[in-house]
XYZ file of C-alpha atoms in Angstrom:
333
model
C 2.990 -24.854 8.731
C 0.470 -21.983 9.064
C 3.228 -19.389 9.345
C 5.116 -20.655 6.285
C 1.868 -20.777 4.303
C 0.961 -17.206 5.318
C 4.421 -15.870 4.400
C 4.156 -17.606 1.009
C 0.742 -15.974 0.435
C 2.111 -12.530 1.319
C 5.144 -12.728 -0.959
C 3.421 -14.438 -3.890
C 0.214 -12.397 -3.641
C 1.691 -8.941 -3.011
C 4.593 -9.208 -5.464
C 2.302 -10.560 -8.212
C -0.180 -7.796 -7.427
C 2.477 -5.126 -8.055
C 3.260 -6.665 -11.455
C -0.353 -6.655 -12.658
C -0.955 -3.177 -11.216
C 2.013 -1.768 -13.116
C 0.875 -3.504 -16.321
C -2.469 -1.738 -15.923
C -0.998 1.646 -14.968
C 1.529 1.634 -17.808
C -1.264 1.233 -20.351
C -3.813 3.494 -18.614
C -2.212 5.692 -15.887
C -5.630 6.877 -14.688
C -7.161 3.425 -14.180
C -6.684 3.457 -10.394
C -10.390 3.925 -9.646
C -11.591 0.892 -11.582
C -8.812 -1.202 -10.028
C -9.737 -0.092 -6.494
C -13.453 -0.605 -7.168
C -12.873 -4.149 -8.414
C -10.725 -4.978 -5.373
C -13.253 -3.513 -2.938
C -16.176 -5.300 -4.606
C -14.474 -8.702 -4.572
C -13.325 -8.473 -0.922
C -16.750 -7.130 0.158
C -18.542 -10.032 -1.553
C -16.179 -12.573 0.019
C -16.612 -10.984 3.464
C -20.417 -10.822 3.107
C -20.535 -14.570 2.474
C -17.882 -15.889 4.861
C -17.552 -13.207 7.583
C -21.084 -11.840 8.081
C -22.803 -15.087 7.000
C -24.957 -13.220 4.454
C -25.600 -10.357 6.896
C -26.777 -12.543 9.794
C -23.725 -11.874 12.013
C -23.739 -8.553 13.876
C -20.490 -6.513 14.023
C -18.512 -6.463 17.280
C -17.552 -2.817 16.678
C -20.423 -0.293 16.192
C -21.092 0.625 12.571
C -20.718 4.366 13.262
C -17.022 3.804 14.045
C -16.561 1.862 10.824
C -18.151 4.709 8.873
C -15.513 7.120 10.217
C -12.726 4.623 9.485
C -14.071 3.891 6.007
C -14.299 7.592 5.119
C -10.585 7.942 5.856
C -9.732 4.636 4.141
C -11.681 5.553 1.000
C -10.083 9.005 0.863
C -6.567 7.552 1.177
C -7.199 4.963 -1.553
C -8.650 7.469 -4.046
C -5.967 10.125 -3.432
C -3.172 7.543 -3.808
C -4.705 6.365 -7.085
C -5.094 9.885 -8.502
C -1.477 10.692 -7.581
C -0.378 8.314 -10.353
C -1.902 10.763 -12.853
C 0.600 13.457 -11.834
C 3.970 12.162 -13.098
C 4.505 9.911 -10.062
C 6.452 6.799 -11.074
C 5.460 3.519 -9.426
C 8.817 3.061 -7.583
C 8.580 6.584 -6.100
C 4.950 5.881 -5.182
C 6.026 2.733 -3.298
C 8.980 4.422 -1.568
C 6.950 7.445 -0.508
C 4.280 5.262 1.082
C 7.025 3.571 3.089
C 7.184 6.834 5.023
C 4.090 5.818 6.991
C 6.390 5.320 10.005
C 7.159 9.037 10.048
C 3.530 10.061 9.846
C 2.507 7.565 12.536
C 5.231 8.740 14.900
C 4.431 12.433 14.418
C 0.702 11.957 14.987
C 1.382 9.554 17.868
C 3.464 12.224 19.634
C 0.879 14.947 18.966
C -2.366 13.042 19.587
C -1.449 10.179 21.939
C 1.410 11.954 23.771
C 3.717 9.027 23.022
C 7.477 9.108 23.635
C 10.031 6.986 21.819
C 13.595 5.744 22.319
C 16.608 7.303 20.605
C 16.782 4.384 18.139
C 13.192 5.087 17.049
C 13.978 8.761 16.359
C 17.127 7.709 14.454
C 15.126 5.304 12.326
C 12.584 8.008 11.485
C 15.417 10.364 10.520
C 16.815 7.688 8.167
C 13.425 7.095 6.549
C 12.931 10.856 6.117
C 16.376 11.275 4.515
C 15.782 8.334 2.188
C 12.434 9.673 0.982
C 13.931 13.169 0.611
C 16.757 11.819 -1.600
C 14.353 9.891 -3.852
C 11.957 12.824 -4.056
C 14.702 15.306 -5.013
C 16.086 12.942 -7.665
C 12.617 12.505 -9.160
C 12.173 16.279 -9.168
C 15.384 16.637 -11.180
C 14.081 14.091 -13.693
C 10.927 16.182 -14.117
C 13.074 19.312 -14.668
C 15.238 17.486 -17.217
C 12.117 16.782 -19.252
C 11.905 20.519 -19.816
C 15.387 20.598 -21.366
C 14.633 17.676 -23.676
C 11.358 19.139 -24.971
C 9.530 22.416 -24.890
C 10.148 24.572 -21.824
C 6.408 24.996 -21.191
C 5.943 21.219 -21.248
C 8.778 20.793 -18.745
C 7.283 23.340 -16.344
C 3.867 21.757 -16.715
C 5.323 18.299 -15.945
C 7.076 19.653 -12.848
C 3.896 21.359 -11.572
C 1.991 18.096 -12.055
C 4.711 16.267 -10.128
C 4.484 18.742 -7.213
C 0.709 18.199 -7.076
C 1.292 14.435 -7.055
C 3.777 14.705 -4.160
C 1.302 16.877 -2.232
C -1.398 14.265 -2.737
C 0.886 11.471 -1.508
C 1.791 13.540 1.571
C -1.868 14.135 2.392
C -2.676 10.423 1.938
C 0.277 9.501 4.174
C -0.950 11.690 7.036
C -4.563 10.578 6.602
C -3.455 6.922 6.641
C -1.538 7.518 9.884
C -4.612 9.165 11.433
C -6.675 6.155 10.422
C -4.113 3.849 12.062
C -4.377 5.737 15.348
C -8.176 5.591 15.135
C -8.026 1.821 14.541
C -5.635 1.380 17.465
C -8.077 3.200 19.744
C -10.999 1.068 18.543
C -9.115 -2.215 19.023
C -8.200 -1.221 22.590
C -11.845 -0.530 23.336
C -13.588 -3.394 21.521
C -10.824 -5.951 20.916
C -9.169 -6.983 17.655
C -11.527 -7.959 14.846
C -9.265 -7.790 11.797
C -11.406 -9.778 9.365
C -14.538 -7.879 10.336
C -12.696 -4.578 9.846
C -11.414 -5.826 6.477
C -14.984 -6.515 5.335
C -16.500 -3.210 6.479
C -13.516 -1.213 5.175
C -14.267 -2.596 1.712
C -18.066 -2.865 1.844
C -19.143 0.519 3.221
C -17.158 2.610 0.672
C -18.837 0.923 -2.334
C -21.605 3.592 -2.659
C -18.847 6.226 -2.781
C -17.724 4.825 -6.121
C -20.938 6.235 -7.630
C -19.111 9.580 -7.546
C -16.470 7.998 -9.767
C -18.836 6.050 -12.017
C -18.051 8.148 -15.116
C -14.326 7.482 -14.790
C -14.911 3.786 -14.045
C -17.240 3.408 -17.043
C -14.757 5.176 -19.340
C -12.029 2.730 -18.356
C -14.428 -0.189 -18.815
C -14.753 0.953 -22.424
C -10.962 1.293 -22.731
C -10.475 -2.190 -21.286
C -13.019 -3.651 -23.731
C -11.061 -2.125 -26.610
C -7.730 -3.623 -25.526
C -6.153 -6.382 -27.602
C -7.647 -9.851 -27.033
C -5.576 -12.613 -25.463
C -6.049 -16.276 -24.725
C -6.045 -17.007 -21.012
C -3.461 -19.719 -20.192
C -4.806 -23.129 -19.089
C -8.470 -22.066 -19.401
C -8.188 -21.309 -23.121
C -10.792 -18.513 -22.993
C -10.193 -15.363 -25.067
C -10.731 -11.994 -23.351
C -9.418 -8.400 -23.571
C -5.897 -8.170 -22.124
C -6.676 -5.378 -19.664
C -9.598 -7.299 -18.157
C -7.302 -10.257 -17.598
C -4.744 -8.026 -15.881
C -7.500 -6.533 -13.705
C -8.837 -9.968 -12.779
C -5.368 -11.168 -11.801
C -4.735 -7.950 -9.842
C -7.920 -8.476 -7.809
C -7.130 -12.132 -7.066
C -3.515 -11.441 -6.061
C -4.618 -8.480 -3.897
C -6.994 -10.787 -2.031
C -4.282 -13.426 -1.621
C -1.922 -10.750 -0.242
C -4.428 -9.346 2.264
C -5.512 -12.835 3.298
C -1.880 -13.816 3.885
C -1.278 -10.783 6.105
C -4.413 -11.617 8.106
C -3.301 -15.229 8.695
C 0.166 -14.008 9.635
C -1.213 -11.667 12.318
C -2.908 -14.655 13.978
C 0.181 -16.881 13.753
C 3.105 -14.554 14.576
C 4.165 -11.638 16.724
C 3.668 -8.162 15.246
C 7.441 -7.806 14.789
C 7.539 -10.827 12.488
C 4.566 -9.509 10.515
C 6.275 -6.128 10.106
C 9.490 -7.789 8.944
C 7.675 -9.887 6.337
C 5.719 -6.896 5.016
C 8.882 -4.747 4.898
C 10.821 -7.386 2.975
C 7.852 -7.814 0.653
C 7.839 -4.081 -0.121
C 11.545 -4.153 -0.844
C 11.256 -7.209 -3.105
C 8.301 -5.653 -4.958
C 10.274 -2.460 -5.511
C 13.344 -4.271 -6.832
C 11.226 -6.467 -9.107
C 9.341 -3.434 -10.445
C 12.589 -1.672 -11.299
C 14.253 -4.701 -12.915
C 11.284 -6.124 -14.813
C 9.781 -2.867 -16.083
C 13.115 -1.026 -16.445
C 11.890 1.983 -14.450
C 14.375 4.888 -14.325
C 16.402 4.503 -11.156
C 19.689 6.301 -10.528
C 22.412 5.509 -7.987
C 20.907 8.147 -5.694
C 17.538 6.410 -5.925
C 19.214 3.178 -4.808
C 20.895 4.989 -1.899
C 17.598 6.579 -0.874
C 15.802 3.226 -1.078
C 18.454 1.510 1.031
C 18.269 4.246 3.677
C 14.450 4.024 3.805
C 14.448 0.288 4.403
C 17.381 0.468 6.832
C 15.394 2.989 8.856
C 12.312 0.752 8.678
C 14.239 -2.280 9.931
C 15.791 -0.198 12.727
C 12.352 1.057 13.755
C 10.930 -2.459 14.017
C 14.037 -3.594 15.971
C 14.588 -6.385 13.466
C 18.351 -5.776 13.393
C 18.693 -6.027 17.177
C 16.514 -9.145 17.203
C 18.705 -10.798 14.565
C 21.800 -9.816 16.556
C 20.348 -11.426 19.683
C 19.298 -14.544 17.773
C 22.781 -15.026 16.301
C 25.057 -13.965 19.178
C 22.735 -14.431 22.134
C 21.471 -11.842 24.642
C 23.790 -9.100 25.957
C 26.064 -9.870 28.910
C 23.856 -7.911 31.355
C 20.828 -10.019 30.486
C 22.836 -13.232 30.903
C 23.972 -12.171 34.385
C 20.396 -11.316 35.407
C 19.309 -14.781 34.381
């Protein structure tokens, strides 16, 4: 029952979150900071009440380690948000971030001296090829803009796109470094996922003071958006504030679902659910919002997720579940 409930939370929360995020970004492409601030504030308040018991519960992991983790987490979140200002479409943004496997493997080999099986290297190659295909196709779209309009505008759009890709690459590597840091902490102090969730969202809040001008500007924009009547409640409020509110709630539902799932299932099952959720979110984003997506984009997307499934050994697990273990294993038993 707990597992089914958690999976439902992940799919409903995360997929709904993508919808409301794209509704916000389509109207105001630079609204990432106010969205992230609202999410962080809500999760921090919830964690302060229910996790730290209004600050009475001491953390199991020293605060100094959380400060390092939070610095990386905050940097990744802000850079990913700003990338949307540089001609990065939401589907490409989602696909590119799926390349976290590559970054994790590279840093794992360099920093932790890890070694992987041939299937793992093959999966990383597939993910890399898929992201490369989608990136090249998006680059061609940026170049085509130059032919449709002024040449200077086309060059400017392409330069902005290159900056956006560079930002996503940096965020990808920083996110992988943060993952390795978390892995080291959990080995030393044990797993404290909900505590880490709270501190990852609470400690960065003062950092948003650096972005207060941008956040305030978008508050004004949101106030000026067309009013709408909230279903069921019957209250009238600006449309963009409603979208933001729903984005925050669905983000919390998504994160909460993933947390429950990690306590109910093996990591492989969690990875499978999250991977399928990403794929479903991507497909829904393309269909519902009619984002430009060529045949090559579809091929690249398929290759990325095939590589992801191969990396997590989901395909081999399904094969074993359907046809049973290999003959060698049966003989050993």
